[in-house]
PDB file of C-alpha atoms in Angstrom:
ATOM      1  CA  UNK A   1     -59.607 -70.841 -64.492  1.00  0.00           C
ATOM      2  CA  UNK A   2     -57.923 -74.018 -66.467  1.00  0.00           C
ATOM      3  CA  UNK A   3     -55.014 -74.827 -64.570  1.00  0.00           C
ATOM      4  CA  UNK A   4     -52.207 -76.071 -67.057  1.00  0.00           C
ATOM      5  CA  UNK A   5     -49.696 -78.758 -66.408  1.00  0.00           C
ATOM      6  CA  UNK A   6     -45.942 -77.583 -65.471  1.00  0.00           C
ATOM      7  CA  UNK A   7     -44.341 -76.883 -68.854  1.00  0.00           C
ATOM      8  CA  UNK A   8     -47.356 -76.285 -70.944  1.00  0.00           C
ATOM      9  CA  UNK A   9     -47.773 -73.787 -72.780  1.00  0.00           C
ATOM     10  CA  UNK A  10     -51.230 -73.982 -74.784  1.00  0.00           C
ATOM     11  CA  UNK A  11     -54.224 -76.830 -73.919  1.00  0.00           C
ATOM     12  CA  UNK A  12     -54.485 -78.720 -76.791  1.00  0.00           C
ATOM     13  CA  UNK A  13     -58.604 -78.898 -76.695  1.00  0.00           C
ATOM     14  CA  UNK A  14     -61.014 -77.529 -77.945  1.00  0.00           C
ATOM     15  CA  UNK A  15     -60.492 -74.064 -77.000  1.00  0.00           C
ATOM     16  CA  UNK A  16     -57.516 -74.033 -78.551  1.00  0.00           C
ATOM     17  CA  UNK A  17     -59.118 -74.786 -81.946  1.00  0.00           C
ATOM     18  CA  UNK A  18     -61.724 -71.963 -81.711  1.00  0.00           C
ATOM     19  CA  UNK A  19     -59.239 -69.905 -80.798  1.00  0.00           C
ATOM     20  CA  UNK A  20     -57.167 -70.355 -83.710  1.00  0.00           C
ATOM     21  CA  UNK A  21     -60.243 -70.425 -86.271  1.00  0.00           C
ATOM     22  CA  UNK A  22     -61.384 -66.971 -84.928  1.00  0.00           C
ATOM     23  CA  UNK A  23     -57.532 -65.222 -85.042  1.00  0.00           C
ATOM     24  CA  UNK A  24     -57.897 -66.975 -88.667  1.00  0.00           C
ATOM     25  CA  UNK A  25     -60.985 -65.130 -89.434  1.00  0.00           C
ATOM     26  CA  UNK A  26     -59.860 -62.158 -88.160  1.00  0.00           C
ATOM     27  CA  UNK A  27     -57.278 -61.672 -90.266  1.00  0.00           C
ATOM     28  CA  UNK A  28     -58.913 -62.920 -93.515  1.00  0.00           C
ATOM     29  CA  UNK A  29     -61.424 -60.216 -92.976  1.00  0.00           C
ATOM     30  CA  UNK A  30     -58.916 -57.639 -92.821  1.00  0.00           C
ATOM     31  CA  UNK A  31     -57.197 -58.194 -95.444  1.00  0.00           C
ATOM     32  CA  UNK A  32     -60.588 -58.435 -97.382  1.00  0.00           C
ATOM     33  CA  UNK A  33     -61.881 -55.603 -95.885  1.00  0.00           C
ATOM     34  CA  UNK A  34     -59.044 -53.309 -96.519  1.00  0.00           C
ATOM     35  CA  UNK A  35     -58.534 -55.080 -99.990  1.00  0.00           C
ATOM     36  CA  UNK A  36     -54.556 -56.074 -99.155  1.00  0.00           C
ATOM     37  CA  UNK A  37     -54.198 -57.572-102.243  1.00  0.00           C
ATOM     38  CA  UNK A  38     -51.449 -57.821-105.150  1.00  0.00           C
ATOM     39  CA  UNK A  39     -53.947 -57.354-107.786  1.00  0.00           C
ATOM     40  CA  UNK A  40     -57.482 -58.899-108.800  1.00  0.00           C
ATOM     41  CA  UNK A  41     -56.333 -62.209-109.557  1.00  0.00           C
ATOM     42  CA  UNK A  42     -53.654 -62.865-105.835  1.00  0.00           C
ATOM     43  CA  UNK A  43     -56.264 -61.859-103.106  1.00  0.00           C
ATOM     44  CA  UNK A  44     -54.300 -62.096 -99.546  1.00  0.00           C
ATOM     45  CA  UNK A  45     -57.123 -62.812 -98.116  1.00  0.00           C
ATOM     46  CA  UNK A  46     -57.374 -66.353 -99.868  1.00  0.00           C
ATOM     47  CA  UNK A  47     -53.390 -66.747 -99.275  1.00  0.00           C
ATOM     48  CA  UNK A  48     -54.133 -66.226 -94.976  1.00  0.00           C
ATOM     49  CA  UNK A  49     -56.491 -69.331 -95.262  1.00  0.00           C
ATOM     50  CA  UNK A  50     -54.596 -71.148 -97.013  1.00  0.00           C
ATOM     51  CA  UNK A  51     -51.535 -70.735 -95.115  1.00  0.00           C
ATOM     52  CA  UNK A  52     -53.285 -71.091 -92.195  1.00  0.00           C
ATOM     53  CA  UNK A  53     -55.233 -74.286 -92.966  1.00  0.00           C
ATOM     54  CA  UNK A  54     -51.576 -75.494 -94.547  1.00  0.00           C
ATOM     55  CA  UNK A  55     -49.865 -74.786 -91.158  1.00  0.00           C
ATOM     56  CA  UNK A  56     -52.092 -76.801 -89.095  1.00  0.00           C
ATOM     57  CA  UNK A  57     -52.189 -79.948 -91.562  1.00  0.00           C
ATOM     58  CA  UNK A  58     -47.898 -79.782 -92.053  1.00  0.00           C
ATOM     59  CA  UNK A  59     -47.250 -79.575 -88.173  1.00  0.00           C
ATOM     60  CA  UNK A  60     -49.765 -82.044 -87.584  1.00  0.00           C
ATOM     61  CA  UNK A  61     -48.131 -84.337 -89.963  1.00  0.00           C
ATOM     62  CA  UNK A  62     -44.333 -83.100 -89.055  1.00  0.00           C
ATOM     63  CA  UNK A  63     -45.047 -83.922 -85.188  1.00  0.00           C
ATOM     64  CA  UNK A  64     -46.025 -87.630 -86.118  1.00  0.00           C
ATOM     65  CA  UNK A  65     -42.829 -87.914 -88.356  1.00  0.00           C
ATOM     66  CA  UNK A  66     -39.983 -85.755 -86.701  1.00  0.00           C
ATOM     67  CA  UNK A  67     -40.247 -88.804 -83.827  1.00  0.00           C
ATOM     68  CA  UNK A  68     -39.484 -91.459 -85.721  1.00  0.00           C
ATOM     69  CA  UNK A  69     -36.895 -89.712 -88.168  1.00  0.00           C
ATOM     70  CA  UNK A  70     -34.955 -88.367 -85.241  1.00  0.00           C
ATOM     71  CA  UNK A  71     -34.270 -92.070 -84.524  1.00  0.00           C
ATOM     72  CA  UNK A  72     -33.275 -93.305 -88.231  1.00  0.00           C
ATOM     73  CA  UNK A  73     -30.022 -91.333 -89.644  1.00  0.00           C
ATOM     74  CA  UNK A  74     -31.673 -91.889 -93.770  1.00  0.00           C
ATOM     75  CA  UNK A  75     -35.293 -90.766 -92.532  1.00  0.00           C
ATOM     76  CA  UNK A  76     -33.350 -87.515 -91.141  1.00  0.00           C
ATOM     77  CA  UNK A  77     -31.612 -86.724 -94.231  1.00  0.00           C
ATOM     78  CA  UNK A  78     -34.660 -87.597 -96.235  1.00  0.00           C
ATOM     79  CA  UNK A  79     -37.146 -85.342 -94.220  1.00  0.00           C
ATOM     80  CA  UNK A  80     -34.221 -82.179 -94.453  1.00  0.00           C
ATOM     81  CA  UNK A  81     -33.658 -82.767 -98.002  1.00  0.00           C
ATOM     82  CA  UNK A  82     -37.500 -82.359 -97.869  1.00  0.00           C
ATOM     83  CA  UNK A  83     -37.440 -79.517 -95.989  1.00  0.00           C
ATOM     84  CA  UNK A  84     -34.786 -77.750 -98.457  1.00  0.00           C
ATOM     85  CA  UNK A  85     -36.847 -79.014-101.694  1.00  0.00           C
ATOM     86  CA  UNK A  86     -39.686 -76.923-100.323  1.00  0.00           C
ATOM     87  CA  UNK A  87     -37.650 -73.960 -99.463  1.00  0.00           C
ATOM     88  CA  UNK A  88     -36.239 -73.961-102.768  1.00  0.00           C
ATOM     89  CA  UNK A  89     -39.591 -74.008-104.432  1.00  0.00           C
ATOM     90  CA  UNK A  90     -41.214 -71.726-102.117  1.00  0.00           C
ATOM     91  CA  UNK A  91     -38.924 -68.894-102.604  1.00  0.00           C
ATOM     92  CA  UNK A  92     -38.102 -69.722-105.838  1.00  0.00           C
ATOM     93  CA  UNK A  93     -42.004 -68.789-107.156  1.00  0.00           C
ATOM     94  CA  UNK A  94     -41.826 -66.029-104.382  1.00  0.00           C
ATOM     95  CA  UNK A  95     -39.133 -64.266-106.419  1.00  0.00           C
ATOM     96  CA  UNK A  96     -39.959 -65.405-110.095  1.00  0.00           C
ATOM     97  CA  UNK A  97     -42.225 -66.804-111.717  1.00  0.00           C
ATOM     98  CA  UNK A  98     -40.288 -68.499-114.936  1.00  0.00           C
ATOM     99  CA  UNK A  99     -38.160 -71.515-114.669  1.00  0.00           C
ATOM    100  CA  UNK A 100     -34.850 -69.754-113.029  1.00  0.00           C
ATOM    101  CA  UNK A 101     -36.933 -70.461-109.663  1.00  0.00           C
ATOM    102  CA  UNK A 102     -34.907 -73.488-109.070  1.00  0.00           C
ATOM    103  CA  UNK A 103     -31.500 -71.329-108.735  1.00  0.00           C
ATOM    104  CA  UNK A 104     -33.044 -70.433-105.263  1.00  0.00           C
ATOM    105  CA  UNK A 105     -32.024 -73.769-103.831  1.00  0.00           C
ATOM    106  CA  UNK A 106     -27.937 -72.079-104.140  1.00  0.00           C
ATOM    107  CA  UNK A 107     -28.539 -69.379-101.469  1.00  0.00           C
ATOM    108  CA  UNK A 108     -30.977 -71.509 -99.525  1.00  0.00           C
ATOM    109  CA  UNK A 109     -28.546 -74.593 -99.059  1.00  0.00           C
ATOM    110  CA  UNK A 110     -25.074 -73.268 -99.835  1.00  0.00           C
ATOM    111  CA  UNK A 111     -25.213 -71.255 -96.350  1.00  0.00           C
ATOM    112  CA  UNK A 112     -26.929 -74.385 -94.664  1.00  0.00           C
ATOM    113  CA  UNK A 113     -25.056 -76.990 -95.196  1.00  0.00           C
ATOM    114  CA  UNK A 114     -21.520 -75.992 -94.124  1.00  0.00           C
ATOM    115  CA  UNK A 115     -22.684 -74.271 -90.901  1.00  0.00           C
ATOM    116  CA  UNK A 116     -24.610 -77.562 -89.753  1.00  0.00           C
ATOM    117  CA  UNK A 117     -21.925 -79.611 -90.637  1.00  0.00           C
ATOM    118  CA  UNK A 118     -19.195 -77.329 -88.675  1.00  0.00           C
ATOM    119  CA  UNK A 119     -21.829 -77.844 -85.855  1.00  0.00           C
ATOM    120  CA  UNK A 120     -22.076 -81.475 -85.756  1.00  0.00           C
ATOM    121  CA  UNK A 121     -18.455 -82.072 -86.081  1.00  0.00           C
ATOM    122  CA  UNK A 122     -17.700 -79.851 -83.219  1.00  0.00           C
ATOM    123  CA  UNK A 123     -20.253 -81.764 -81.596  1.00  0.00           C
ATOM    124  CA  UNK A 124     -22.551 -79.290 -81.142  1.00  0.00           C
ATOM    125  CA  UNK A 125     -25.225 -81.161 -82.495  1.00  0.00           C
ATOM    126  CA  UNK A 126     -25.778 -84.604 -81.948  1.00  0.00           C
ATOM    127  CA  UNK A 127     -26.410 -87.012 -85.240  1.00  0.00           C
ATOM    128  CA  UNK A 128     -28.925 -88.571 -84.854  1.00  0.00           C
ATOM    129  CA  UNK A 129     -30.541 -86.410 -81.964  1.00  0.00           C
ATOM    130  CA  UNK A 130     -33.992 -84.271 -81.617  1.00  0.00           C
ATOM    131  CA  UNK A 131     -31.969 -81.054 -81.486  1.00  0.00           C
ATOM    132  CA  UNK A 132     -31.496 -81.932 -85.667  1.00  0.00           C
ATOM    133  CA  UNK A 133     -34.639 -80.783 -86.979  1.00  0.00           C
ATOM    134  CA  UNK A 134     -35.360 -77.548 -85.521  1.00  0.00           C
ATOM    135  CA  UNK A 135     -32.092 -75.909 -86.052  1.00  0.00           C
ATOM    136  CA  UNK A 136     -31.987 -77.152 -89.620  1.00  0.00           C
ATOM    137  CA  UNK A 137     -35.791 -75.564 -89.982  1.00  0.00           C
ATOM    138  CA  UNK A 138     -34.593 -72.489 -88.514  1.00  0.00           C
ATOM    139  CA  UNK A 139     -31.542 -72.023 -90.366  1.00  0.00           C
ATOM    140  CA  UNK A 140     -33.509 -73.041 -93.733  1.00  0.00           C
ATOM    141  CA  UNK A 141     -36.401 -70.723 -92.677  1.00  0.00           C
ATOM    142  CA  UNK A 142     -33.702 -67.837 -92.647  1.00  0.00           C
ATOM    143  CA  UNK A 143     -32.409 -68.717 -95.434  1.00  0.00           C
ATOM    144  CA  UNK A 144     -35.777 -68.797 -97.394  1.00  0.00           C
ATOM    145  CA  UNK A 145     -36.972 -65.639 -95.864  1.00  0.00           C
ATOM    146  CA  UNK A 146     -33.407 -63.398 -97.259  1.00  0.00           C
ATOM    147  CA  UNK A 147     -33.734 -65.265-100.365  1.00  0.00           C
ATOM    148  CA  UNK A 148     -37.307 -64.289-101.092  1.00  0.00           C
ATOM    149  CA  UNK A 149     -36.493 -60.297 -99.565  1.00  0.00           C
ATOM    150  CA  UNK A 150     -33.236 -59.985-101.855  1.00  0.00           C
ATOM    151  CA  UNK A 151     -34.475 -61.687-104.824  1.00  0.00           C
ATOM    152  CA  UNK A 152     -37.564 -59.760-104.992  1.00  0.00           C
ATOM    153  CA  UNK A 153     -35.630 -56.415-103.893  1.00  0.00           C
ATOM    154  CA  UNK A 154     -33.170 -56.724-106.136  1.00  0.00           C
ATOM    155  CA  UNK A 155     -35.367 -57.357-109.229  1.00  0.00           C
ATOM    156  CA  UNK A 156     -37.845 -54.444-108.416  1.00  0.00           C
ATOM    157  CA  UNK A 157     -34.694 -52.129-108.390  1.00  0.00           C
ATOM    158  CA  UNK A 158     -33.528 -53.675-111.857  1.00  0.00           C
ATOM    159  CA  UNK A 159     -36.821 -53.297-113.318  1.00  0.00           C
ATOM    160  CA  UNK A 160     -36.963 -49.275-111.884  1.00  0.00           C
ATOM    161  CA  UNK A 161     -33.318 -48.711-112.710  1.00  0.00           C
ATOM    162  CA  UNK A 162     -33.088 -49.950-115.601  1.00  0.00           C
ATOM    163  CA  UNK A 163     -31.988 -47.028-117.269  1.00  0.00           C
ATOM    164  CA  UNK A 164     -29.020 -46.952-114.810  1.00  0.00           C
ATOM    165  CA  UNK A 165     -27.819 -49.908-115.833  1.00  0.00           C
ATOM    166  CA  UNK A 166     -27.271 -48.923-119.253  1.00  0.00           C
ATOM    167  CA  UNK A 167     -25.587 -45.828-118.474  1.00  0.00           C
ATOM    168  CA  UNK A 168     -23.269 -48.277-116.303  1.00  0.00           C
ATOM    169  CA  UNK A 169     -22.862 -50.661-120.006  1.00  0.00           C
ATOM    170  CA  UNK A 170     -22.002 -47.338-121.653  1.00  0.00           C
ATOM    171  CA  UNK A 171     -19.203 -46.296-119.138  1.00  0.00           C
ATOM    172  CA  UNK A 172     -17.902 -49.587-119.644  1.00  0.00           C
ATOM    173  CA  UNK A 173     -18.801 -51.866-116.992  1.00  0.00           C
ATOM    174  CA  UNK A 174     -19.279 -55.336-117.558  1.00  0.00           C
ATOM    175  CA  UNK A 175     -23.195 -56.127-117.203  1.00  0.00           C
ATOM    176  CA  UNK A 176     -22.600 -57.912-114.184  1.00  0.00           C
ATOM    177  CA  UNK A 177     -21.123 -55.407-112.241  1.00  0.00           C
ATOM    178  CA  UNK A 178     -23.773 -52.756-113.584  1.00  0.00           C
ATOM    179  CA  UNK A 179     -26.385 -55.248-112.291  1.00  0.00           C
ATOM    180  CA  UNK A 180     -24.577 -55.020-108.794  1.00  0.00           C
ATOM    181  CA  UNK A 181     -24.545 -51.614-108.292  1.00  0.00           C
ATOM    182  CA  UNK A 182     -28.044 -51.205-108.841  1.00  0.00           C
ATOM    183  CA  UNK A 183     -29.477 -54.215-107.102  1.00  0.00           C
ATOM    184  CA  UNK A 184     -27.020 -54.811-104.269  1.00  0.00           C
ATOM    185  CA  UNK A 185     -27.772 -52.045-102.368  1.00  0.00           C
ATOM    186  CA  UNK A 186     -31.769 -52.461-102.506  1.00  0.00           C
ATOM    187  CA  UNK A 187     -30.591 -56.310-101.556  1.00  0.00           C
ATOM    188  CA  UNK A 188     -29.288 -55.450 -98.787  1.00  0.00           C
ATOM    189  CA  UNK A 189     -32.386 -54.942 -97.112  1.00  0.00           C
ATOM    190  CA  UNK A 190     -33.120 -58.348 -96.849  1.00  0.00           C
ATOM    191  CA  UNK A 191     -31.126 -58.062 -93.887  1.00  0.00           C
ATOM    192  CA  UNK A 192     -32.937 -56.024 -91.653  1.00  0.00           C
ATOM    193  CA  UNK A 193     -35.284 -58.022 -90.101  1.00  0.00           C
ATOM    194  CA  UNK A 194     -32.556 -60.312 -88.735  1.00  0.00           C
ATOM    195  CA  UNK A 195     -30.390 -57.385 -87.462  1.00  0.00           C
ATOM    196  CA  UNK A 196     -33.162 -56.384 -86.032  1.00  0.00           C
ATOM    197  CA  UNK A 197     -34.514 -59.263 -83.839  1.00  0.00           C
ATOM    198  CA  UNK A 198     -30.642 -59.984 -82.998  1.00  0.00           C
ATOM    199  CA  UNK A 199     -30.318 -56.178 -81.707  1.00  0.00           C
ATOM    200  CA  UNK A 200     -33.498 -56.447 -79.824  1.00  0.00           C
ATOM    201  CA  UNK A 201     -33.623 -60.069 -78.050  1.00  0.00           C
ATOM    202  CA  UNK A 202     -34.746 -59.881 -74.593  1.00  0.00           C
ATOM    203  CA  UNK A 203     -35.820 -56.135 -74.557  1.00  0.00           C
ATOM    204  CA  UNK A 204     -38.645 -56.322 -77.315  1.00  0.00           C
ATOM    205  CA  UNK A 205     -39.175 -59.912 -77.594  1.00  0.00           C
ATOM    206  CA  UNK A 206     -38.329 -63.128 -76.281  1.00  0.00           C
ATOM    207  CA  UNK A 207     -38.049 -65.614 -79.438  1.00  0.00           C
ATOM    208  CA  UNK A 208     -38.820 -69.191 -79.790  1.00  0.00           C
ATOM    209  CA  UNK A 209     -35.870 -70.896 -78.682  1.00  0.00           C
ATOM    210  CA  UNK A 210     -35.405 -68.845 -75.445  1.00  0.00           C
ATOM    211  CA  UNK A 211     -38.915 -69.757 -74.416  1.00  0.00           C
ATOM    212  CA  UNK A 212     -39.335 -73.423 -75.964  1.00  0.00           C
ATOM    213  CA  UNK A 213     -36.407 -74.319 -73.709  1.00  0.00           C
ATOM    214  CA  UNK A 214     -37.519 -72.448 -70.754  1.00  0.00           C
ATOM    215  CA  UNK A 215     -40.850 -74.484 -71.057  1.00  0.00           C
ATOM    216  CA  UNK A 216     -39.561 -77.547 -71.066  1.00  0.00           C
ATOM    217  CA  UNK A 217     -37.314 -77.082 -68.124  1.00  0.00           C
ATOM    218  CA  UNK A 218     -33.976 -75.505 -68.774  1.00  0.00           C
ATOM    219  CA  UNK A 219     -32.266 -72.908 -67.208  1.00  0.00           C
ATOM    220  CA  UNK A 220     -32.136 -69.444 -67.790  1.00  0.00           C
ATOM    221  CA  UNK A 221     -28.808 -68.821 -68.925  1.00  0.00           C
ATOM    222  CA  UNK A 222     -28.938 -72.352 -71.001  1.00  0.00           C
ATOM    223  CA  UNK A 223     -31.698 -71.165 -72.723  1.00  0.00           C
ATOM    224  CA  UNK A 224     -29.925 -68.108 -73.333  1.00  0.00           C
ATOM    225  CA  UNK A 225     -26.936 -69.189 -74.309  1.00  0.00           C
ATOM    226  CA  UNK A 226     -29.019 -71.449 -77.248  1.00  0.00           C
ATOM    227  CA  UNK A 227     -30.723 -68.171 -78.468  1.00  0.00           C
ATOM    228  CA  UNK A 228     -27.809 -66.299 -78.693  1.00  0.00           C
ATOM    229  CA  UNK A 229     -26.247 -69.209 -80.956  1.00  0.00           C
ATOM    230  CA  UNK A 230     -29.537 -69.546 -83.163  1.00  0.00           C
ATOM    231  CA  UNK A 231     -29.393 -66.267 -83.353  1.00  0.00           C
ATOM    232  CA  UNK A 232     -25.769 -65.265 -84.559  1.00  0.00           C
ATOM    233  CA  UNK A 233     -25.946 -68.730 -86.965  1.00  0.00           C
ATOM    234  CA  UNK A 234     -29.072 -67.077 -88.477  1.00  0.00           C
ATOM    235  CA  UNK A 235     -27.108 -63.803 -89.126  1.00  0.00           C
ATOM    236  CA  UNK A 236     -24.312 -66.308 -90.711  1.00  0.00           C
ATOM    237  CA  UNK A 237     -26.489 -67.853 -92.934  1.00  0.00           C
ATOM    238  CA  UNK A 238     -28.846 -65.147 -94.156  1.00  0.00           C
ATOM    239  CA  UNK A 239     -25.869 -62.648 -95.085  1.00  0.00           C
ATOM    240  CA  UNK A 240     -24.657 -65.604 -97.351  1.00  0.00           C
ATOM    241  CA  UNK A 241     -27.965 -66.117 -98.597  1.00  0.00           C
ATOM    242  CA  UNK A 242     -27.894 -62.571 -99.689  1.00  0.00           C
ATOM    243  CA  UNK A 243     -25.271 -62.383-100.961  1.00  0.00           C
ATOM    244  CA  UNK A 244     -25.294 -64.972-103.284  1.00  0.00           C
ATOM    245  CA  UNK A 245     -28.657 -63.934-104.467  1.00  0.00           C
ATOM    246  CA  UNK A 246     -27.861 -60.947-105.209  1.00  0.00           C
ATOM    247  CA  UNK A 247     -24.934 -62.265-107.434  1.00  0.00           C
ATOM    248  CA  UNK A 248     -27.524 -64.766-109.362  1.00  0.00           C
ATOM    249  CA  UNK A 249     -29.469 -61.781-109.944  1.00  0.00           C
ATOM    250  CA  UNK A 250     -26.376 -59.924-111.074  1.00  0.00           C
ATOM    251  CA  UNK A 251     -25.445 -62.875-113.226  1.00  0.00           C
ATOM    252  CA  UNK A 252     -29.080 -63.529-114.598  1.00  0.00           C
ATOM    253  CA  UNK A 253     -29.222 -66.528-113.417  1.00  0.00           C
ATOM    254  CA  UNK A 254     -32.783 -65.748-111.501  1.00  0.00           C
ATOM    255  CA  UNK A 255     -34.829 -63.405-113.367  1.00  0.00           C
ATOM    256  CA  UNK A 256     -37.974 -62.365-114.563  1.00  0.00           C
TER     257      UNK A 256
END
C-alpha cells in the first residue's frame, strides 16, 4: 500500500487522474442513462463534463496564481474582483436568461464586501495574507449558490402564482408587495442547505475547512473554531443574499 507523506491528503500521480476520469464517467453515464436532463436541447450529461473538465483546468490555473497574488495587494483585488465577475455571471444566466442577469452581482457582493471588510479591520484577516482567497471564495460561493436557489425559486412561484398576484393588485397592494408575498416564501428555501450543514457539522460531515486545517497541521479546536466562523459568516451572507434577491425579483429588476 502507497504510503503518503504526513499531511497529504491525495497523491498527485497518476492514480489520481484515473481516478477522477472514471468518477467523471460515472456520473456522465448516469445522467445519460437515466436521461437527467432539462429538456432536448440542456443535456446534464454534457454540463458534468464540462464542469468537470472546467474544474480541473481553473484550479490548475488558480494554484499557479493564488501564490503570487497573495503577495501583491492589486493582484489580490484584481483576482477577487475576478472571482465576483464570474459569480455574477454565473448565477446571473442560472436564474435568467435576458439581460437583468447582471442585477445578480447586488446579492452576490453587497453581503461580501462588508463582512470581509469588518474581518480585516478587526484583524481577523490579514491583508495581504493566504487566508484572503479562500474565505472570499467561500463567502462568494455562498453567495452565488442562495442567489441562483432564490432567484430561480422565486420566479417559478411567480410564473405558477401568477394569478395570485393579481388578486393581491385587485385588493390593493402595490405590485411589489404582491410580488413578495408570493415569491418570498418559496425564496426562502434557498436557505436550507446552509441551515442544514451548520445544524449538522461534525455529526454528518466534517467540511472543508475543519479538515484542510487539520491536514496541514493545526489543532483540533483551532480548526474548529475556523469552521464554526466560516460557517456562521456563510449563514450571514447567504440570508442577505436572499433577501435582496428576493426584493429584485419583487421589484422586477431580475426577471424573465
Amino acid at each position: 500500500m502507497r504510503r503518503l507523506a504526513a499531511g497529504t491528503l491525495l497523491p498527485v500521480d497518476t492514480a489520481l487522474a484515473v481516478a477522477l476520469v472514471v468518477l467523471l464517467l460515472a456520473a456522465t453515464a448516469v445522467a445519460a442513462g437515466f436521461r437527467l436532463s432539462r429538456d432536448a436541447s440542456h443535456s446534464r450529461a454534457r454540463e458534468i463534463v464540462t464542469a468537470g473538465v472546467r474544474a480541473a483546468v481553473q484550479l490548475g490555473v488558480v494554484a499557479l496564481v493564488v501564490g503570487w497574488a497573495v503577495r501583491d495587494i492589486r493582484a489580490l483585488f484584481g483576482f477577487l474582483l475576478l472571482m465576483s465577475a464570474v459569480a455574477t455571471r454565473t448565477a446571473g444566466r442560472r436564474v435568467t436568461a435576458n439581460r437583468t442577469w447582471w442585477w445578480a452581482a447586488v446579492p452576490i457582493c453587497a453581503p461580501v464586501a462588508p463582512v470581509v471588510t469588518g474581518l480585516v479591520l478587526a484583524g481577523l484577516l490579514p491583508v495581504p495574507g493566504i487566508a484572503v482567497v479562500p474565505v472570499c471564495g467561500i463567502l462568494i460561493g455562498g453567495a452565488l449558490t442562495a442567489t441562483v436557489l432564490a432567484g430561480r425559486r422565486a420566479l417559478d412561484e411567480l410564473d405558477q402564482r401568477h394569478g395570485e398576484v393579481e388578486a393581491g393588485l385587485a385588493l390593493g397592494l402595490l405590485e411589489r408587495d404582491a410580488r413578495l408575498e408570493v415569491a418570498r416564501p418559496a425564496a426562502s428555501d434557498a436557505l436550507l442547505p446552509a441551515l442544514d450543514q451548520t445544524r449538522t457539522v461534525g455529526l454528518v460531515t466534517l467540511p472543508g475547512a475543519f479538515v484542510g486545517m487539520l491536514l496541514a497541521g493545526a489543532s483540533p479546536v483551532l480548526a474548529g473554531a475556523v469552521q464554526v466562523f466560516v460557517l456562521i459568516a456563510l449563514l450571514a451572507v447567504e440570508t442577505l443574499s436572499v433577501a435582496l434577491t428576493v426584493e429584485l425579483v419583487a421589484r422586477r429588476r431580475l426577471h424573465r
